[in-house]
Coordinates of C-alpha atoms in Angstrom, one line a residue:
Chain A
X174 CA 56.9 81.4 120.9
X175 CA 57.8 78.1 122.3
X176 CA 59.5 76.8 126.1
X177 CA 61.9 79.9 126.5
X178 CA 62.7 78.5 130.0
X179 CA 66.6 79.0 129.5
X180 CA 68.7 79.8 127.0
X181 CA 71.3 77.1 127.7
X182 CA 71.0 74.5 125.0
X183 CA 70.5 71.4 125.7
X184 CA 73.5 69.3 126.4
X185 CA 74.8 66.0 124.2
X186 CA 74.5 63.9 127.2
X187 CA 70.7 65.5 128.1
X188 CA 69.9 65.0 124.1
X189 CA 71.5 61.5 123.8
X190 CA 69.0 60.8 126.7
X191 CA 66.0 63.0 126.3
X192 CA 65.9 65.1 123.1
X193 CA 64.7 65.1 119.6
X194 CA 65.1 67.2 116.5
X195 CA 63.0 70.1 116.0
X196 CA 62.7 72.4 112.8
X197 CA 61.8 75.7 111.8
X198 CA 59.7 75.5 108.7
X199 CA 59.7 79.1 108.4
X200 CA 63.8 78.8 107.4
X201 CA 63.8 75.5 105.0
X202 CA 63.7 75.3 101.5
X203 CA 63.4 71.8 101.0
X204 CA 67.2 71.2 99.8
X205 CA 67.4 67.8 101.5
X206 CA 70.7 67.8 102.7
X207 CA 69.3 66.6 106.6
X208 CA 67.6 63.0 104.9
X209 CA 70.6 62.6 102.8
X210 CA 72.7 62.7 105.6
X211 CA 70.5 60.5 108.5
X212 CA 72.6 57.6 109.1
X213 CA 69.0 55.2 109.3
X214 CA 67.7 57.2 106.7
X215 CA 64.5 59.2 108.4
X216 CA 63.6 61.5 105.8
X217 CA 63.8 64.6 108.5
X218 CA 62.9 66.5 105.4
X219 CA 59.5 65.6 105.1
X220 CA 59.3 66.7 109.1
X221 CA 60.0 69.9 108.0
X222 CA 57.6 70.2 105.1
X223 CA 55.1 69.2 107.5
X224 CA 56.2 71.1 110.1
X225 CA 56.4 68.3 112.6
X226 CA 59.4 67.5 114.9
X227 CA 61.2 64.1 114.5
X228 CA 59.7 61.8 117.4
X229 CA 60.7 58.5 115.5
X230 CA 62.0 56.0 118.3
X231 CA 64.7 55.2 115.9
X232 CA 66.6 58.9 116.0
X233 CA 70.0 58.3 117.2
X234 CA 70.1 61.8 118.2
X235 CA 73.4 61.8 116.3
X236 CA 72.8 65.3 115.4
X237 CA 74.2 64.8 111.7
X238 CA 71.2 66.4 110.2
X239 CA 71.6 69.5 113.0
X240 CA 75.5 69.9 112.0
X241 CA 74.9 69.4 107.8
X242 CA 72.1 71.6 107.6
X243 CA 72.8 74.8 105.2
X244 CA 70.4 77.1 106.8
X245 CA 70.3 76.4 110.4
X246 CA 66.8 74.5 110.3
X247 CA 67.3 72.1 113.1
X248 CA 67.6 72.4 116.0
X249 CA 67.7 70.0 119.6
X250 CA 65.0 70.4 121.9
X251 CA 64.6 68.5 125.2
X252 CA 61.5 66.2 125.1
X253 CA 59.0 68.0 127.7
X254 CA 57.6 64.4 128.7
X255 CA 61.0 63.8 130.1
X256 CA 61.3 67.6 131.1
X257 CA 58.5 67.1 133.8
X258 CA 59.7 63.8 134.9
X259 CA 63.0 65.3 135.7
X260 CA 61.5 68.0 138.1
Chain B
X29 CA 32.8 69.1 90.0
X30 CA 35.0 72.4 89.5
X31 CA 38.2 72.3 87.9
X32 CA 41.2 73.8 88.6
X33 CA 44.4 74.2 86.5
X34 CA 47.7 75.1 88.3
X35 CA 50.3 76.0 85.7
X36 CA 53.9 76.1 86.9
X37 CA 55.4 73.6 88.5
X38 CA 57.4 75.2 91.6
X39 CA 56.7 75.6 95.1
X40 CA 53.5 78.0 94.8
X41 CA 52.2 75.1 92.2
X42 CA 52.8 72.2 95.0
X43 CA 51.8 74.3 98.1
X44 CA 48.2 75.3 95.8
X45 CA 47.3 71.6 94.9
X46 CA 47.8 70.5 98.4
X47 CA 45.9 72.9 99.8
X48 CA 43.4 72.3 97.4
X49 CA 43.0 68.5 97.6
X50 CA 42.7 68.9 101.2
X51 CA 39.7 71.2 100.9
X52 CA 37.8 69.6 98.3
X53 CA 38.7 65.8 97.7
X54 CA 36.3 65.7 94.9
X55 CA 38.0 68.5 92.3
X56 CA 39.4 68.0 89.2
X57 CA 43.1 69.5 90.1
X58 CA 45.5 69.5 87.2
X59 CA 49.1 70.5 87.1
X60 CA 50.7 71.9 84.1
X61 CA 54.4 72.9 83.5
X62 CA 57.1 72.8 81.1
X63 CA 60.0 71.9 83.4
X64 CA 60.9 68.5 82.6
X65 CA 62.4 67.8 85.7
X66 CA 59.1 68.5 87.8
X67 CA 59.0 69.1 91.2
X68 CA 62.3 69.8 93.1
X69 CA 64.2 72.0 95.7
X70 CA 65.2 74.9 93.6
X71 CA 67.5 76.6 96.4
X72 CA 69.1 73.2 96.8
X73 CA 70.7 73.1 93.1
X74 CA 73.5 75.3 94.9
X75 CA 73.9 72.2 96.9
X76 CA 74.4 69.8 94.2
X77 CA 76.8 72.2 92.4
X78 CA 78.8 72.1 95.3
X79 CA 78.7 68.0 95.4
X80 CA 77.3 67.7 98.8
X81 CA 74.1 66.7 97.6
X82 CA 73.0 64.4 94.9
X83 CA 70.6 64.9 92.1
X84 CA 67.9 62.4 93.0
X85 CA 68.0 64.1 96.7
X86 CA 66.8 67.0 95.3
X87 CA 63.2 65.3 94.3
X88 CA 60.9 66.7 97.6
X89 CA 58.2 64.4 96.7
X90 CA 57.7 60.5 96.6
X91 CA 55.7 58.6 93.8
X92 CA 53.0 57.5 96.9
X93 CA 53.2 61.4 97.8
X94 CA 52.2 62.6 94.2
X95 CA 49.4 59.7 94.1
X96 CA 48.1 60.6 97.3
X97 CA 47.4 63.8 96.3
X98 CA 45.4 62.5 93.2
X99 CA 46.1 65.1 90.0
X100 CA 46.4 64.6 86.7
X101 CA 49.8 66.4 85.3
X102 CA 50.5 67.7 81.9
X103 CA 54.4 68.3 81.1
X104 CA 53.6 70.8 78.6
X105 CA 54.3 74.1 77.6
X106 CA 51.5 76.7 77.9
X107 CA 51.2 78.6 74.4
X108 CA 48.4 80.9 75.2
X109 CA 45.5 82.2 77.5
X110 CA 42.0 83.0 76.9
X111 CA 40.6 84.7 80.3
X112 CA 37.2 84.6 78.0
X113 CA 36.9 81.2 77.3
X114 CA 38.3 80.1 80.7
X115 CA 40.7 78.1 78.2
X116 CA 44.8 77.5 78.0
X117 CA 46.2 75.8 74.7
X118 CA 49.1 73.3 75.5
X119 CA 51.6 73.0 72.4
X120 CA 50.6 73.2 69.6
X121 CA 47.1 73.1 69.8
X122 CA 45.7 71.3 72.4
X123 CA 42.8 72.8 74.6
X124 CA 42.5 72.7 78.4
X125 CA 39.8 74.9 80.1
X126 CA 39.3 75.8 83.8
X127 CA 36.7 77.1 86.0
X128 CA 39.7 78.5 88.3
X129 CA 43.5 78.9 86.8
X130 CA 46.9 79.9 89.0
X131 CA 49.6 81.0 87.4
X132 CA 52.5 80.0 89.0
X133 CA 54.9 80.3 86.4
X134 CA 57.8 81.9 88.4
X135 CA 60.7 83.5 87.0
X136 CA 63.9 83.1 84.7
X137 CA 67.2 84.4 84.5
X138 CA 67.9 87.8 83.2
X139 CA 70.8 87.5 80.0
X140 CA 73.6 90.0 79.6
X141 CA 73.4 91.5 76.5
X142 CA 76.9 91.7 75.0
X143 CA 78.4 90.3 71.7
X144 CA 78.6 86.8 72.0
X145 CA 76.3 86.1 74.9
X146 CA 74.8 83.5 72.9
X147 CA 77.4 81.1 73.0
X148 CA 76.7 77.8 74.2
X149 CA 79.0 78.1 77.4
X150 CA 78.1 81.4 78.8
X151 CA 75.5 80.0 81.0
X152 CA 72.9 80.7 84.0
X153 CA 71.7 78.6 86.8
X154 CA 68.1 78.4 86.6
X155 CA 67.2 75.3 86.9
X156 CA 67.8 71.4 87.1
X157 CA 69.1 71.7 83.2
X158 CA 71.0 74.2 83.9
X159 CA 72.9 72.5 86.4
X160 CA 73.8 69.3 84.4
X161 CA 75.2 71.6 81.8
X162 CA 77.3 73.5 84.2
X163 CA 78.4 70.0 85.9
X164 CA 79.6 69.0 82.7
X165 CA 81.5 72.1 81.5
X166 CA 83.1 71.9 85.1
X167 CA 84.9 68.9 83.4
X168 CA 86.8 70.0 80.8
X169 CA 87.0 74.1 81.4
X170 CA 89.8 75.0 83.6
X171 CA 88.9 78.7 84.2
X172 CA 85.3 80.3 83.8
X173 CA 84.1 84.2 84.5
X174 CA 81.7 84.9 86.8
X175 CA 79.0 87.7 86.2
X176 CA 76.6 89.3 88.5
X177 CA 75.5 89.9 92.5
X178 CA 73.4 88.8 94.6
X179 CA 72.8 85.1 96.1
X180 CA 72.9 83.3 92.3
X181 CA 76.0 84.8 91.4
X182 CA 78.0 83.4 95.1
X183 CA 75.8 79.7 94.1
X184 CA 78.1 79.8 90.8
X185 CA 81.3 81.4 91.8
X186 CA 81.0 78.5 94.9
X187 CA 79.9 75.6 93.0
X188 CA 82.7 76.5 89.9
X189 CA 85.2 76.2 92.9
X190 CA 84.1 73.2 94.1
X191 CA 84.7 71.8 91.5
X192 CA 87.9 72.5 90.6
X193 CA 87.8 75.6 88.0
X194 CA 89.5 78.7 88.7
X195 CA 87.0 81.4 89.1
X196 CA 87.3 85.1 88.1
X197 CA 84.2 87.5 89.4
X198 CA 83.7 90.5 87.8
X199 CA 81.5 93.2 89.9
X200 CA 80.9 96.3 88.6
X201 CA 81.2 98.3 91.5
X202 CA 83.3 98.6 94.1
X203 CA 82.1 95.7 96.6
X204 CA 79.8 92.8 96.8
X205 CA 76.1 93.3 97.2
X206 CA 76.3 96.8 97.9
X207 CA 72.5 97.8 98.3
X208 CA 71.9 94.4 100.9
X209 CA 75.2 94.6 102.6
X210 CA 77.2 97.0 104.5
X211 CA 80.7 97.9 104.1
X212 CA 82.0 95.5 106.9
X213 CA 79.7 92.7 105.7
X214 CA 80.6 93.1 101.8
X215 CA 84.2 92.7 103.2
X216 CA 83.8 90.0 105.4
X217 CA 82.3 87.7 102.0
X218 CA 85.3 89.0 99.6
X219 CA 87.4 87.9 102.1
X220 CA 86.3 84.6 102.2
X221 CA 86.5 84.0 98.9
X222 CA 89.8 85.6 98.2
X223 CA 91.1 82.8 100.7
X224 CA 89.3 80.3 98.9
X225 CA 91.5 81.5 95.7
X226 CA 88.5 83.5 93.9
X227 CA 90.3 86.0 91.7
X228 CA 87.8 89.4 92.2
X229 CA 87.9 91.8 89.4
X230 CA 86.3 95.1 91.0
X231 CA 84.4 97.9 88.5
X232 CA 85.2 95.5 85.6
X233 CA 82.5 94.4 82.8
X234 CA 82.4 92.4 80.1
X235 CA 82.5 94.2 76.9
X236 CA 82.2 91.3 74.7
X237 CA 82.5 87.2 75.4
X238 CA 84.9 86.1 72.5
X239 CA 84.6 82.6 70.9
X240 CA 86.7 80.2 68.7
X241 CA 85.5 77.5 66.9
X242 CA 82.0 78.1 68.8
X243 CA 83.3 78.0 72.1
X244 CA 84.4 80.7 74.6
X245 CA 87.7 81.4 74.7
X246 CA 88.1 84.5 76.6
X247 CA 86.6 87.9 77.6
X248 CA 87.4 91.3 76.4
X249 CA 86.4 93.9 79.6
X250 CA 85.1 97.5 78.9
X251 CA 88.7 98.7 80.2
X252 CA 90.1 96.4 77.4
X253 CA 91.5 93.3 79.1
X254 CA 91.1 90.2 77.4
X255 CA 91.0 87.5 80.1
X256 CA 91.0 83.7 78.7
X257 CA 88.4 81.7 80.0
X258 CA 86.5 78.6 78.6
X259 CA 83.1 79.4 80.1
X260 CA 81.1 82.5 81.5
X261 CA 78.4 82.2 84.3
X262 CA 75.8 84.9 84.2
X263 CA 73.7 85.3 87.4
X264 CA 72.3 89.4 87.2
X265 CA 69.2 89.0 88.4
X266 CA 65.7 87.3 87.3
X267 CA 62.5 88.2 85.5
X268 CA 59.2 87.1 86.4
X269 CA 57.5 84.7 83.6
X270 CA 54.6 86.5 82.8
X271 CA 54.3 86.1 79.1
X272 CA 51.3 84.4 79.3
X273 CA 49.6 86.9 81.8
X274 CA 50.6 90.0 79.2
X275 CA 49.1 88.2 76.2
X276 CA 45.7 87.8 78.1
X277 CA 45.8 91.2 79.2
X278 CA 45.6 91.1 82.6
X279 CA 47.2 93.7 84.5
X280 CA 51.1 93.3 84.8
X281 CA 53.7 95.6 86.0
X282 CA 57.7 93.7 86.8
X283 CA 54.9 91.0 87.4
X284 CA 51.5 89.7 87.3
X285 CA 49.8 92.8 89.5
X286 CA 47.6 90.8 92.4
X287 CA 45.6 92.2 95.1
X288 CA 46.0 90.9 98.9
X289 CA 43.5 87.8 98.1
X290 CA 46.3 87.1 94.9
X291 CA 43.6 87.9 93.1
X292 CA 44.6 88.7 89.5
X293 CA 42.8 91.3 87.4
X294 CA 40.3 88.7 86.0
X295 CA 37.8 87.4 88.7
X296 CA 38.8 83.6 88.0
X297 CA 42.5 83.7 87.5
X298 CA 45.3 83.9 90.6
X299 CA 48.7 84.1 90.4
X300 CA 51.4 83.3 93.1
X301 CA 55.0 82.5 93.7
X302 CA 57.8 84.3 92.2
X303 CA 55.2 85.6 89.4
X304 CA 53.1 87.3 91.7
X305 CA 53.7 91.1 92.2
X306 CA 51.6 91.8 95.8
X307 CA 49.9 95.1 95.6
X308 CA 49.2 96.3 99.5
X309 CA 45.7 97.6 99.3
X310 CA 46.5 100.4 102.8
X311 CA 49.7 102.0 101.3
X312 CA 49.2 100.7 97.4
X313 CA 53.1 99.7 96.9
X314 CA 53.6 96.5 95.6
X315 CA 56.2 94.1 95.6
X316 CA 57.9 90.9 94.8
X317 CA 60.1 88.4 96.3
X318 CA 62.0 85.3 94.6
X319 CA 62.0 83.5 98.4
X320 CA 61.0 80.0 98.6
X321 CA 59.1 80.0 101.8
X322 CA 56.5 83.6 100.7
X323 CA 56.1 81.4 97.6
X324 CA 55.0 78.5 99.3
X325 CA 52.9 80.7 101.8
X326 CA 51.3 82.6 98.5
X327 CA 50.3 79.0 96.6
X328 CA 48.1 78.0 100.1
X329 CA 46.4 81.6 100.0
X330 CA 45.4 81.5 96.5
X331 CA 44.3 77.8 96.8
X332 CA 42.0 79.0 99.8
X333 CA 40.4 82.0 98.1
X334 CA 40.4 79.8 94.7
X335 CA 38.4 77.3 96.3
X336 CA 35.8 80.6 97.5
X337 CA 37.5 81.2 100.8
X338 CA 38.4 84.6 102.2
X339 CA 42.0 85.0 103.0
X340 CA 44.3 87.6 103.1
X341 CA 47.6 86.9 102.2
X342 CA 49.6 88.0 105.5
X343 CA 53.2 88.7 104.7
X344 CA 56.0 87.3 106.9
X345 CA 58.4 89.2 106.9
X346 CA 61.2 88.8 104.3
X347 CA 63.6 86.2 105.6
X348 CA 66.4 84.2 103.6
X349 CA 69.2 82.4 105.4
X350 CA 72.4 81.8 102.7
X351 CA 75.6 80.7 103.2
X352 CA 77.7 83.5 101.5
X353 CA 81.6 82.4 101.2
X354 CA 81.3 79.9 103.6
X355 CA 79.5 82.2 106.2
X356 CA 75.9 81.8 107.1
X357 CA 74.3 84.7 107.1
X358 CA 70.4 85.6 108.0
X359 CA 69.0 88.3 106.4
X360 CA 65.6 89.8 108.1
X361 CA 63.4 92.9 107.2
X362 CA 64.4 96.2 105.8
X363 CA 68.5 96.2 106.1
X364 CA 69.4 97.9 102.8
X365 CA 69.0 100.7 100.2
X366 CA 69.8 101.8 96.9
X367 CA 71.0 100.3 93.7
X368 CA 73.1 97.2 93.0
X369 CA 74.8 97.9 89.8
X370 CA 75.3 93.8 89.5
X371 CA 72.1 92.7 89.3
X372 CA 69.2 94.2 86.5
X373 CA 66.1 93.3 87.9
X374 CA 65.8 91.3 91.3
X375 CA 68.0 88.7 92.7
X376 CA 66.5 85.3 92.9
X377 CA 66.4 84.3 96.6
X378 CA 66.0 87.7 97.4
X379 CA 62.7 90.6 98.4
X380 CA 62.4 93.7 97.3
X381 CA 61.4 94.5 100.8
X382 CA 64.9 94.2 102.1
X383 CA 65.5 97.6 100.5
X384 CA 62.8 99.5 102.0
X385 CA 65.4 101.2 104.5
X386 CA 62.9 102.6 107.2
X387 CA 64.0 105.2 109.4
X388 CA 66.2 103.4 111.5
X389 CA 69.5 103.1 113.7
X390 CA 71.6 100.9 112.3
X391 CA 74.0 99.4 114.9
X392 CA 76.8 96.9 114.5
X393 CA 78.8 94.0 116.7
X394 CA 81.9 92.1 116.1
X395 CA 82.3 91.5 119.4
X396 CA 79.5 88.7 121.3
X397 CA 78.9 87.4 117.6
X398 CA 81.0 87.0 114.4
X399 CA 79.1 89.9 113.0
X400 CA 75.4 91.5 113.1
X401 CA 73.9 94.6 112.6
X402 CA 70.4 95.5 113.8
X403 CA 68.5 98.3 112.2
X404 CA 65.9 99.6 115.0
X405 CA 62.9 101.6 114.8
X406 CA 61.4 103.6 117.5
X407 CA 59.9 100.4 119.4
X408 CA 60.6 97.8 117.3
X409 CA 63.5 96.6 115.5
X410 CA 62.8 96.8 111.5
X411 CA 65.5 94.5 110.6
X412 CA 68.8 92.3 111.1
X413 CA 72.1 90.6 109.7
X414 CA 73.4 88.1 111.6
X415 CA 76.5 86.6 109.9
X416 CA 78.7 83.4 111.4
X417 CA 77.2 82.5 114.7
X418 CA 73.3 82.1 113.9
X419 CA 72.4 82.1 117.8
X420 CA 70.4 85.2 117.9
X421 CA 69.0 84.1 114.1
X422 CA 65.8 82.8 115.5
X423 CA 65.5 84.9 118.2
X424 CA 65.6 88.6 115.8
X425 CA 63.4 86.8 113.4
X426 CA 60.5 86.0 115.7
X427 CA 61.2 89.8 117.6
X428 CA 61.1 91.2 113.9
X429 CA 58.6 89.3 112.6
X430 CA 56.6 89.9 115.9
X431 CA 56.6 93.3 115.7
X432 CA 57.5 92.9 119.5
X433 CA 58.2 96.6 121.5
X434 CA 61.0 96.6 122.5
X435 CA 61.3 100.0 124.4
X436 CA 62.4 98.4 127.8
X437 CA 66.1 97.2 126.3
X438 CA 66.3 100.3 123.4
X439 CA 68.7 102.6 125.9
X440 CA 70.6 99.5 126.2
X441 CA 71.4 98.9 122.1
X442 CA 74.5 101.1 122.6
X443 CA 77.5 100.6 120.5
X444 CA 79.9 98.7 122.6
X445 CA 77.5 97.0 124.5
X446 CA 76.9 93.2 124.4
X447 CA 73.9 93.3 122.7
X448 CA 73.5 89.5 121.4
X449 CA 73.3 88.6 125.0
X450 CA 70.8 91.7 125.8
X451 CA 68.8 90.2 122.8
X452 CA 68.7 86.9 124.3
X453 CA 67.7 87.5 127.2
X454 CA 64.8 89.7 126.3
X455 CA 63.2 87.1 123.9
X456 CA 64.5 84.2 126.2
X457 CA 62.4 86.2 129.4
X458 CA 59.7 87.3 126.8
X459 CA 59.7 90.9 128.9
X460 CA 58.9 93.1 126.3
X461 CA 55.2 94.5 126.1
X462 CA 53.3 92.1 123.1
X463 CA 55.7 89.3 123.1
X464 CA 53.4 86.7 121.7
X465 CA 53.6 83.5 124.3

């Protein structure tokens, strides 16, 4: 299990700043909806295939990909480079 | 240099050659399948029914992806099997042989048998084809009958809707999904869709699809309504595609029988995906599920034992998350029991494991979530629903999965108590003995 630190999500602001997308493989089927939907076009698809989050510099954090999402994939995750900084 | 010959070109397929070219970059890997479409999201087709997603979207993989993984692929259709040979004819007649073969072939849609199920618009939705054809009916039939339970059944009656045609969905019995869902739940999804407009006919069948002129025109139910309609949507359930598997003898039961190394009955031939029926060598009950992820997780194990590893294929628990009427909805584990007089084999999107109702408490909330119901065990909990508000989703799935004791909170699971934020806590504080960290 991951950084269970709090169960407060993350805020907009806090994600805006510090945050990137993070998915659960174990829950996606591939459908696509979340690259179809990315405003510059990251195929966060392929992220969750791999299993990887979405680091790319140029996420907007806009959180489209989080809110179209059929299956409830995605999810926002504070950056923990940032987290320790902020200490 | 060994060869190996995947056929079937689904997620067990895809997930098999990966894994294989990443072991050994030297093998011969070929790909053989008969869907002309290729390689694509399967669950999404309810997707692009609905419009929200196009048809190109649905392709997972990019041309540079496919070269990468450096195959050769034969869109062909696989007439027969010789185990002895270590030979498949292609077509007519042409000759492929293997040192190692998966079968991946995955499974089809059951048909209704009633007079006139054969024609052209009483339809399935199987596959990419199969959505085109419904796309275009959609745009010149005004009403259309709706046949079956399950997942597949909701992907038709929603996608029909979306697109403008009034929808009539006959169940036989007296709710939706009877032997996944409780009483509350099956209620809460015919709700839904009675708002959308979704005219539900409950204990009605089709007696007989009538036709004019080749074409539907209406239905005659067994109570002897006749209900006009230009096209009828059959989603009761799929069948594994095993005809290949029969025909070479290898052991089959509802599908190709594999041990817990998907091992087939002939010491060079695996099987995975939807196809593969898992026999558990401790308890000797097998089973199969129509899930995209254990099919993906099955197409790695074979690849590792095809390539002479030794892996056991470790079940996940069952987990599918759907959007039933409009209401997401997680289904985990053993929630369910019994028969579902809709469907005649298994549901696709669905595991037969869901219906191994354990001994269990089952407990509901309506009140700190839209809706869940938790079925606990005597230190663990065996299973969940969690319908609207996916918060606790994650959570139940890891605890379930887990296997995590959960003895400290089980005087707390009360009725009446606030048991999502119990739950939350407890896997947010990682308490319970055996939490994995």
């Amino acid at each position: 299990m991951g950084n269970r630190s709090s169960t407060r999500p993350p805020s907009r602001s806090e994600i805006m700043a510090v945050g990137h997308v993070v998915p659960e493989p174990s829950r996606c089927v591939q459908c696509g909806i979340c690259s179809f939907n990315c405003p510059i076009s990251i195929d966060v698809r392929r992220h969750a295939w791999l299993g990887q989050h979405v680091e790319a510099s140029e996420c907007l954090t806009c959180g489209e990909c989080v809110r179209r999402c059929p299956r409830g994939v995605l999810r926002f995750e504070l950056t923990e480079l940032f987290m320790e900084q902020g200490k | 240099m060994r060869r190996y010959v995947i056929v079937g070109l689904g997620v067990a397929g895809v997930a098999a050659i990966s894994e294989l070219r990443a072991r050994d970059k030297s093998a011969e890997i070929i790909m053989v399948g008969d869907e002309k479409h290729g390689f694509y999201s399967r669950p999404g087709l309810a997707y692009h029914l609905t419009g929200e997603l196009p048809e190109k979207q649905l392709m997972i993989f990019s041309k540079k992806d496919w070269q990468s993984l450096n195959i050769r692929f034969a869109n062909a259709h696989v007439t027969s099997l010789d185990p002895h040979r270590h030979q498949l004819v292609l077509g007519a007649e042409d000759r492929l042989t293997y040192d190692r073969l998966l079968l991946s072939t995955g499974s089809t849609a059951a048909p209704i048998n009633v007079l006139g199920s054969n024609l052209p618009q009483v339809v399935k939705l199987d596959n990419l084809e199969d959505t085109r054809r419904i796309l275009a009916l959609t745009r010149r039939v005004k009403t259309a009958v709706v046949v079956g339970g399950g997942i597949l059944s909701l992907e038709l009656v929603e996608g029909l809707h979306s697109n403008g045609v009034s929808v009539h969905y006959f169940l036989r019995g007296g709710r939706y999904w009877p032997n996944i869902l409780d009483e509350i739940e099956s209620h809460m999804v015919e709700h839904n869709l009675e708002k959308m407009g979704i005219h539900l006919h409950f204990h009605t069948e089709i007696a007989e699809i009538m036709g004019q002129r080749g074409s539907v025109n209406a239905v005659r139910t067994t109570t002897g309504e006749i209900l006009p309609c230009g096209m009828v949507c059959v989603g009761v359930g799929v069948r594994s595609r095993m005809e290949l598997a029969k025909e070479a003898s290898l052991a089959v039961d509802k599908g190709i029988l594999v041990n817990d190394h998907l091992l087939t009955s002939n010491a060079d031939i695996f099987a995975a995906g939807d196809v593969a029926q898992v026999v558990d060598p401790v308890s000797g009950k097998s089973y199969i599920d129509t899930l995209w992820i254990p099919a993906r997780e099955k197409g790695v194990t074979a690849a590792i034992n095809m390539d002479g590893g030794n892996q056991k294929y470790n079940r996940t628990i069952a987990t599918n998350v759907l959007r039933l009427a409009g209401i997401m909805t997680t289904i985990i584990g053993a929630v369910g029991s019994g028969v579902d007089e809709d469907l005649v084999s298994v549901a696709r999107g669905s595991s037969e494991t869901w219906l191994q109702l354990p001994n269990s408490i089952a407990l509901e909330s309506n009140l700190d979530v839209n809706h869940m119901r938790l079925m606990i065990g005597e230190r663990t909990l065996l299973g969940a629903i969690v319908m609207g508000d996916q918060k606790l989703s994650i959570p139940l799935q890891e605890l379930i999965a887990g296997e995590t004791d959960i003895s400290s909170i089980r005087d707390q699971l009360q009725p009446g108590a606030a048991l999502g934020q119990i739950l939350m806590d407890f896997w947010a504080n990682g308490k319970g003995q055996g939490i994995k960290q």
